[in-house]
PDB file of C-alpha atoms in Angstrom:
ATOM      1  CA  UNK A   1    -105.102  75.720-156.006  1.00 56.00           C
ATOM      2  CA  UNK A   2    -104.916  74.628-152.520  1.00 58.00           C
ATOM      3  CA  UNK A   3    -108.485  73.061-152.484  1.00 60.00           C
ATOM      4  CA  UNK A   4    -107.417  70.870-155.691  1.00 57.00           C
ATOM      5  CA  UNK A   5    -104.040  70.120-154.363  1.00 52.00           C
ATOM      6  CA  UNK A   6    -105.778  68.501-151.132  1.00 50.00           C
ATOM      7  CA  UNK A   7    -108.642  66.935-153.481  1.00 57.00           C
ATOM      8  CA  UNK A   8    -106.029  65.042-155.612  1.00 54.00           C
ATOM      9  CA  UNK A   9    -103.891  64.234-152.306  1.00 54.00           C
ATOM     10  CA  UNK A  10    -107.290  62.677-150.658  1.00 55.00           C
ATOM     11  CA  UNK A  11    -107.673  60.667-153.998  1.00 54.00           C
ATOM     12  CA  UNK A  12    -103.804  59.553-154.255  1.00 53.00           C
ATOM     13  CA  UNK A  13    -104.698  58.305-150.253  1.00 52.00           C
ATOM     14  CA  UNK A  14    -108.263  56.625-151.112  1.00 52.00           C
ATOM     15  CA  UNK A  15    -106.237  54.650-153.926  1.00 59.00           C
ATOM     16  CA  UNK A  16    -102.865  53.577-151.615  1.00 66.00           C
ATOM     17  CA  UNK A  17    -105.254  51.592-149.297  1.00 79.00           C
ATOM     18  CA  UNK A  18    -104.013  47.933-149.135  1.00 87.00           C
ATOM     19  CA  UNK A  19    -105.991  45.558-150.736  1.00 95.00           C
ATOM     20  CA  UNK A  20    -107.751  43.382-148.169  1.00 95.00           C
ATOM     21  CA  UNK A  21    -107.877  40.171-150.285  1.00 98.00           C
ATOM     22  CA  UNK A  22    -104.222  40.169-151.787  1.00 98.00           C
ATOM     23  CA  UNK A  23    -102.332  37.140-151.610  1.00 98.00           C
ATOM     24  CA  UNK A  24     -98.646  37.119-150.493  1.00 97.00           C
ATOM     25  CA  UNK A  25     -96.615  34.057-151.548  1.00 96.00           C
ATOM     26  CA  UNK A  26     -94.609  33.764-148.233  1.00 94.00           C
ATOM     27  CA  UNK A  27     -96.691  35.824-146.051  1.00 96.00           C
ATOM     28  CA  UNK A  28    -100.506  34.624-146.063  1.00 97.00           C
ATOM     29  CA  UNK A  29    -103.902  36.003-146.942  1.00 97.00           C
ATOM     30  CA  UNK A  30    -104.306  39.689-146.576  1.00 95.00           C
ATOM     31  CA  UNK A  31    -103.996  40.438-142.855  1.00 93.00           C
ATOM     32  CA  UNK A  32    -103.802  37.232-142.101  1.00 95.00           C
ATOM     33  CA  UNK A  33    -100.933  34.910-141.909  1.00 94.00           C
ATOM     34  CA  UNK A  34     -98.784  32.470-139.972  1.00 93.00           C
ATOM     35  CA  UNK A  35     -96.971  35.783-138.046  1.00 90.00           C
ATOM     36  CA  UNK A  36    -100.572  36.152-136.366  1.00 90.00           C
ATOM     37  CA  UNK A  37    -101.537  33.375-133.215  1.00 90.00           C
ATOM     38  CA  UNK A  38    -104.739  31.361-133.835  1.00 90.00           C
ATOM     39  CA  UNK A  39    -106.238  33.485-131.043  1.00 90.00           C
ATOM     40  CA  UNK A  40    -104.941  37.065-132.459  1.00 92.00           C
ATOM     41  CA  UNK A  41    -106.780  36.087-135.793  1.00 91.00           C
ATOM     42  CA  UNK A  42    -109.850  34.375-133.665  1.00 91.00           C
ATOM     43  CA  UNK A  43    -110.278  38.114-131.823  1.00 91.00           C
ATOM     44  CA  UNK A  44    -109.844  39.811-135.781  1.00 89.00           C
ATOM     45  CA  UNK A  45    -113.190  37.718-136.803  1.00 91.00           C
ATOM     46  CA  UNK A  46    -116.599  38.394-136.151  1.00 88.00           C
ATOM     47  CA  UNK A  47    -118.111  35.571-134.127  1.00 86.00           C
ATOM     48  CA  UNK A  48    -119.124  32.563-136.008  1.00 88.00           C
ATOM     49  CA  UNK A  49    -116.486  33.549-138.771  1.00 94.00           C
ATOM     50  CA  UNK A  50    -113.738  31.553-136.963  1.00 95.00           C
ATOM     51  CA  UNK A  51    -113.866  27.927-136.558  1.00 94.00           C
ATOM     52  CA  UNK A  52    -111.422  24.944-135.520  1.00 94.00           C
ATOM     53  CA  UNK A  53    -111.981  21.373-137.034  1.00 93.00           C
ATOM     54  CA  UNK A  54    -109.850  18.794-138.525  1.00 92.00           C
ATOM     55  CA  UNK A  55    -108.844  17.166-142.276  1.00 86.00           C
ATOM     56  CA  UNK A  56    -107.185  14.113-142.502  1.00 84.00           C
ATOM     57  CA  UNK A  57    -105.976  13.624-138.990  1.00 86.00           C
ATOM     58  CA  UNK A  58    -104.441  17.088-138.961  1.00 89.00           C
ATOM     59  CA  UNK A  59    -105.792  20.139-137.167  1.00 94.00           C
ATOM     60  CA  UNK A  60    -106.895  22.699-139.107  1.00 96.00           C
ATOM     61  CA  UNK A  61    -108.494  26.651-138.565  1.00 96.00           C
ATOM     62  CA  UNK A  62    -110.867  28.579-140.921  1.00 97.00           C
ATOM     63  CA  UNK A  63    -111.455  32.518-141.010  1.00 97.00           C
ATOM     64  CA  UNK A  64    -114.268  33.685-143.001  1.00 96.00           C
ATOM     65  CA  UNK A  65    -115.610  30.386-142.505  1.00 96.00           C
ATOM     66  CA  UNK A  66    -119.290  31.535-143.490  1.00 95.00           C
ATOM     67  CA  UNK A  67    -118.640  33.092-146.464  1.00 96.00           C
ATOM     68  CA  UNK A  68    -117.690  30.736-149.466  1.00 95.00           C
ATOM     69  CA  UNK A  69    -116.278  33.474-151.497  1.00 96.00           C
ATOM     70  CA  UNK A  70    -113.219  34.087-148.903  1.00 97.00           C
ATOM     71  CA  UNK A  71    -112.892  31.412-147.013  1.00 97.00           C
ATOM     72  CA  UNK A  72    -109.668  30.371-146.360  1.00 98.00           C
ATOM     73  CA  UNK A  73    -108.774  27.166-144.363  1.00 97.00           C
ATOM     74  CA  UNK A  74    -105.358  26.654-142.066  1.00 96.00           C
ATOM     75  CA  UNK A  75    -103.720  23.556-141.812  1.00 95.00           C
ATOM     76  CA  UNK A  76    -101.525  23.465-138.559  1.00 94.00           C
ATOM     77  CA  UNK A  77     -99.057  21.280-136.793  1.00 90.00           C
ATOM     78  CA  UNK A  78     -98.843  19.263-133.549  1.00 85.00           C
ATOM     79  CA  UNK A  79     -98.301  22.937-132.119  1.00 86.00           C
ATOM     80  CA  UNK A  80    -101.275  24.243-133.299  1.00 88.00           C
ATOM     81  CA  UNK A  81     -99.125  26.762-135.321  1.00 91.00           C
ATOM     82  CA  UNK A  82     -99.711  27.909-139.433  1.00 94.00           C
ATOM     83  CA  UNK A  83     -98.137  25.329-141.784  1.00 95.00           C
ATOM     84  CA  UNK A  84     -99.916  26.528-144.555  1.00 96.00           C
ATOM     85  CA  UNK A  85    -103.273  28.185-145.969  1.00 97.00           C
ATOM     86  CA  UNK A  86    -105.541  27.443-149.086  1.00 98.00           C
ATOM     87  CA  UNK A  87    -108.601  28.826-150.929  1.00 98.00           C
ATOM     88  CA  UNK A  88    -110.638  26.394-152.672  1.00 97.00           C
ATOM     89  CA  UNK A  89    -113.202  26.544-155.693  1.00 97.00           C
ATOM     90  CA  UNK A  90    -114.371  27.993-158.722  1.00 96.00           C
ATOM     91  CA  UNK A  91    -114.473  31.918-158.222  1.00 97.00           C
ATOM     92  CA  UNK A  92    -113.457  33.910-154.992  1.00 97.00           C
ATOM     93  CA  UNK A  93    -112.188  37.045-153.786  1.00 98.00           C
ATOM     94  CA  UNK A  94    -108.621  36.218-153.077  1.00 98.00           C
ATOM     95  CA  UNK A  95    -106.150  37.122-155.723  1.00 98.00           C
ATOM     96  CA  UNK A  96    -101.824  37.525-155.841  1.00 98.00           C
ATOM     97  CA  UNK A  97    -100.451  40.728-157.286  1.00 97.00           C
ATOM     98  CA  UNK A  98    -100.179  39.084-160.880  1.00 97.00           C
ATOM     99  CA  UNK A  99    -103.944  38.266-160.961  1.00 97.00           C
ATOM    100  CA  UNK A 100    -104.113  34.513-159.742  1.00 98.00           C
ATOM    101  CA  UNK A 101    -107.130  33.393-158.603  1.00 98.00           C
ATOM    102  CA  UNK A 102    -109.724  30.548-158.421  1.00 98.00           C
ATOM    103  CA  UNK A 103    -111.005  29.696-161.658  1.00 98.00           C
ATOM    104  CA  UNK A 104    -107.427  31.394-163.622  1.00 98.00           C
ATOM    105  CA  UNK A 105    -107.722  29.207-166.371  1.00 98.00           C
ATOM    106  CA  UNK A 106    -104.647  27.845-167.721  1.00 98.00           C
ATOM    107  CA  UNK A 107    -104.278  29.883-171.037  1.00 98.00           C
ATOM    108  CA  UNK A 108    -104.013  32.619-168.445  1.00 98.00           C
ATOM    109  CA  UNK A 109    -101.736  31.072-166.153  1.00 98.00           C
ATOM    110  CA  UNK A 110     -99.554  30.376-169.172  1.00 98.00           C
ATOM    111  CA  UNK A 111     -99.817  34.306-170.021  1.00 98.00           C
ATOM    112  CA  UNK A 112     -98.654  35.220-166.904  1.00 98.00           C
ATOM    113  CA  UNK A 113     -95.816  32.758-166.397  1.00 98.00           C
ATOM    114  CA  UNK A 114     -95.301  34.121-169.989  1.00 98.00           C
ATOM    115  CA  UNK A 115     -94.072  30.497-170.699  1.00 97.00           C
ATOM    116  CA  UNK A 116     -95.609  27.109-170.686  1.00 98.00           C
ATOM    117  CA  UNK A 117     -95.683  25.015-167.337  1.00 98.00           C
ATOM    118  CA  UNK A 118     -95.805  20.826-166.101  1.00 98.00           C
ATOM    119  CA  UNK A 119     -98.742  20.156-164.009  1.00 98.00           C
ATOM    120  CA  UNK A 120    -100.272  16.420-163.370  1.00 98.00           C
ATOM    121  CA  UNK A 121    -103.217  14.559-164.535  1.00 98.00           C
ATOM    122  CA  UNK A 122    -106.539  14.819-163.439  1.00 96.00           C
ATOM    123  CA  UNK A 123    -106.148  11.602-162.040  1.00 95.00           C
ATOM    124  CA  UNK A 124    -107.514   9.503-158.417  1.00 93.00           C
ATOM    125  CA  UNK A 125    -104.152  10.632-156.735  1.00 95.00           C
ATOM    126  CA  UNK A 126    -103.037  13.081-154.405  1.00 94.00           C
ATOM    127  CA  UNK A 127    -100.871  15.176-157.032  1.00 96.00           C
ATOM    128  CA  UNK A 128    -104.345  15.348-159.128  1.00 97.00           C
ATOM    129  CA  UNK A 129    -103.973  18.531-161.769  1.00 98.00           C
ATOM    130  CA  UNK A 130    -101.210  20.172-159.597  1.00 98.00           C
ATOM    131  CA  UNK A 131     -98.943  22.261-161.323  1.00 98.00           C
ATOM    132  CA  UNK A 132     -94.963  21.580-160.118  1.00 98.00           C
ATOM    133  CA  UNK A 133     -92.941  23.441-162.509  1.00 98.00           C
ATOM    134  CA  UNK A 134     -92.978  26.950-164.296  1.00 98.00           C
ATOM    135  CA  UNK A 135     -90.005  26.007-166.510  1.00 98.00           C
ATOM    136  CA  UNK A 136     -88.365  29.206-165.586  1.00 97.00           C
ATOM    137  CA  UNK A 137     -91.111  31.706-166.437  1.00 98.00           C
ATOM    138  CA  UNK A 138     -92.173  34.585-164.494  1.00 97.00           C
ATOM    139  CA  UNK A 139     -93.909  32.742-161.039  1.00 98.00           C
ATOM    140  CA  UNK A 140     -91.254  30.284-160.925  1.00 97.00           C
ATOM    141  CA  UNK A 141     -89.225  31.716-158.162  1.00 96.00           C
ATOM    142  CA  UNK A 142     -92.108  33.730-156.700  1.00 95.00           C
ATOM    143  CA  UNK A 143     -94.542  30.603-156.410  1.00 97.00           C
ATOM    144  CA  UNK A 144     -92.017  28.287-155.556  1.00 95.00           C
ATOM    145  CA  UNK A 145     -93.987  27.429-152.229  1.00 96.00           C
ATOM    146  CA  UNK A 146     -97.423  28.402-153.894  1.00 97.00           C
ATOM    147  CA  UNK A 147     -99.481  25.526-154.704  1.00 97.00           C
ATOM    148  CA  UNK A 148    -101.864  25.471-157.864  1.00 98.00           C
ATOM    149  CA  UNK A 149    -104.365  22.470-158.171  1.00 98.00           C
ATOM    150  CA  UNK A 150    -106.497  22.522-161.566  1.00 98.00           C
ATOM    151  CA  UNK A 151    -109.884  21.478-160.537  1.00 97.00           C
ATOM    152  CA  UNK A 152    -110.936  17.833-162.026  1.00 96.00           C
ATOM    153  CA  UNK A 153    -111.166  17.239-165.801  1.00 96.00           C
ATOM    154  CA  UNK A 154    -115.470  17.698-165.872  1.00 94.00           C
ATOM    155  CA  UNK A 155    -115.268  21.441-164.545  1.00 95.00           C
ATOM    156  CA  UNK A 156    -112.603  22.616-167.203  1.00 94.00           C
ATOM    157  CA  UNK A 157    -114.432  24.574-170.194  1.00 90.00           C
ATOM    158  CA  UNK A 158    -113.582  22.602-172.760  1.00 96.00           C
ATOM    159  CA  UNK A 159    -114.067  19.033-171.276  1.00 97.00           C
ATOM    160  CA  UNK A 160    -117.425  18.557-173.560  1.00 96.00           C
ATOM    161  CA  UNK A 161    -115.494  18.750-176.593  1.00 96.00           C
ATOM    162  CA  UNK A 162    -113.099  16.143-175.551  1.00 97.00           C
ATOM    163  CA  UNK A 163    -113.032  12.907-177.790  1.00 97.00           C
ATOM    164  CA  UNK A 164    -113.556   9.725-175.266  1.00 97.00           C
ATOM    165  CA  UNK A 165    -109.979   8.951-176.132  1.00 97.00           C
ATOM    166  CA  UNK A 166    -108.803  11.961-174.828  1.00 97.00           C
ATOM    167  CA  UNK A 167    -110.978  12.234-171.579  1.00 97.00           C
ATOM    168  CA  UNK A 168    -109.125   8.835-171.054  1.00 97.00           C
ATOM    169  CA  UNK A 169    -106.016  10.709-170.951  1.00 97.00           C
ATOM    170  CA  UNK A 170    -106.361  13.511-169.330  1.00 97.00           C
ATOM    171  CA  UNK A 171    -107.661  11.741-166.237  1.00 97.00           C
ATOM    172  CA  UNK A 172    -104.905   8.656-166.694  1.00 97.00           C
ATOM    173  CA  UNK A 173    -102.779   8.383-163.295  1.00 96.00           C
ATOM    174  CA  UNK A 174     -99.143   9.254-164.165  1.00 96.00           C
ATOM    175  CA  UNK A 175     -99.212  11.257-167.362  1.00 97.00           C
ATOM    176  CA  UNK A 176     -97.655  15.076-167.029  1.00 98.00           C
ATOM    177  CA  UNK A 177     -99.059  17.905-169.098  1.00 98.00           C
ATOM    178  CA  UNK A 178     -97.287  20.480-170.560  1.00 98.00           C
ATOM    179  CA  UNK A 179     -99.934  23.659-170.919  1.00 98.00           C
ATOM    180  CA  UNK A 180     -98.203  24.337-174.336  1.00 98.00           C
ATOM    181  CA  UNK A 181     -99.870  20.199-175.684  1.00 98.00           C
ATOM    182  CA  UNK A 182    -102.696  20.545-177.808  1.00 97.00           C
ATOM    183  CA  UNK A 183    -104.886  18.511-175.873  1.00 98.00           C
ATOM    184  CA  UNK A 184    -104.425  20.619-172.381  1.00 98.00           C
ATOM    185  CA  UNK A 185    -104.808  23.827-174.094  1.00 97.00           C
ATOM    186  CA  UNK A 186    -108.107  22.494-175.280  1.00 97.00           C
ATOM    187  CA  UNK A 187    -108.657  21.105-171.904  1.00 98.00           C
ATOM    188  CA  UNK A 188    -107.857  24.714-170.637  1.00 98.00           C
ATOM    189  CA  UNK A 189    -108.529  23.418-167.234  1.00 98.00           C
ATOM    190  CA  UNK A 190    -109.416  25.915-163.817  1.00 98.00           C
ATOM    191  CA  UNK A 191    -107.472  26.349-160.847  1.00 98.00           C
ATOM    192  CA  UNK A 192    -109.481  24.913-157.968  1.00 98.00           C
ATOM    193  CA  UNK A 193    -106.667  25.079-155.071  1.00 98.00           C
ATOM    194  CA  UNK A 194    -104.376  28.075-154.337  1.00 98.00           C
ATOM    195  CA  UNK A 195    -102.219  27.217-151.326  1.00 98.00           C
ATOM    196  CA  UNK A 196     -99.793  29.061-149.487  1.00 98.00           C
ATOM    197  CA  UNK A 197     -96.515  26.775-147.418  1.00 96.00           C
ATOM    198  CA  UNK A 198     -95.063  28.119-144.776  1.00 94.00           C
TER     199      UNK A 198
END
């Protein structure tokens, strides 16, 4: 009895280990987040997983920065400190608590708001395929400083099928989507950007 009480006490432990690529609206990337110094997270890498660079004028940090699949990019302030933290592409490692990851298409991103959501066109602007409301459902108070980008209009699984009419639409500057529209679910584009503010 005692051998199986142990057994099922080493399993219960084995299973209550924190996941290492869970993302925490509010609180960063696993281990990592704007709590920990640029050199605290520098000493947590191996060497050559931690580089410093820049993006658009504005410093920026990288952990993981050889491996595609969880690399995750810091953009900081004049004080060098965490202003926020993305993921970007298709598929990775790093996923929230309600299953949000790259490549979440929107038919499941509707499931889990469990209602439809606004996001912008796939057009040449900055706000390109970002989502901006949750209309209430489930992640709308959660991912209120959680920022979903679809990826572009080509990369979304049912772009092919689009009429030419339609392509013009979805990629028209200024239009907002409602995931619920016909023409977005058929879209049913990917989320390419999942970005944490602080």
């Amino acid at each position: 009895m005692k051998k199986w009480l142990l057994g099922l006490l080493l399993c219960a432990c084995a299973y209550s280990k924190p996941d290492p690529y869970l993302i925490v609206p509010g609180k960063g990337f696993g281990a990592y987040g704007p709590s920990l110094t640029l050199a605290q997270m520098e000493k947590k890498m191996v060497a050559g997983d931690y580089l410093e660079g820049e993006s658009l004028g504005r410093p920026t940090a990288e952990i993981f920065a050889m491996d595609p699949y969880v690399r995750v990019t810091m953009v900081l302030n004049h004080r060098r400190q965490v202003r926020s933290m993305f993921v970007h592409g298709y598929e990775g490692k790093w996923h929230t608590a309600e299953g949000v990851r790259l490549g979440t298409s929107l038919a499941r991103l509707e499931q889990i708001n469990g209602r439809p959501f606004r996001f912008h066109s796939m057009s040449d602007r900055p706000e390109s395929g970002r989502i901006f409301d949750w209309q209430g459902g489930r992640l709308a108070s959660r991912y209120a400083r959680v920022r979903l980008t679809f990826a572009s209009a080509m990369h979304s699984e049912g772009y092919g099928a689009l009429s030419e009419q339609e392509k013009v639409r979805v990629e028209k500057a200024g239009v907002i989507f409602q995931s619920s529209q016909l023409l977005a679910r058929k879209l049913n584009p990917i989320v390419e950007t999942l970005e944490l503010a602080f």
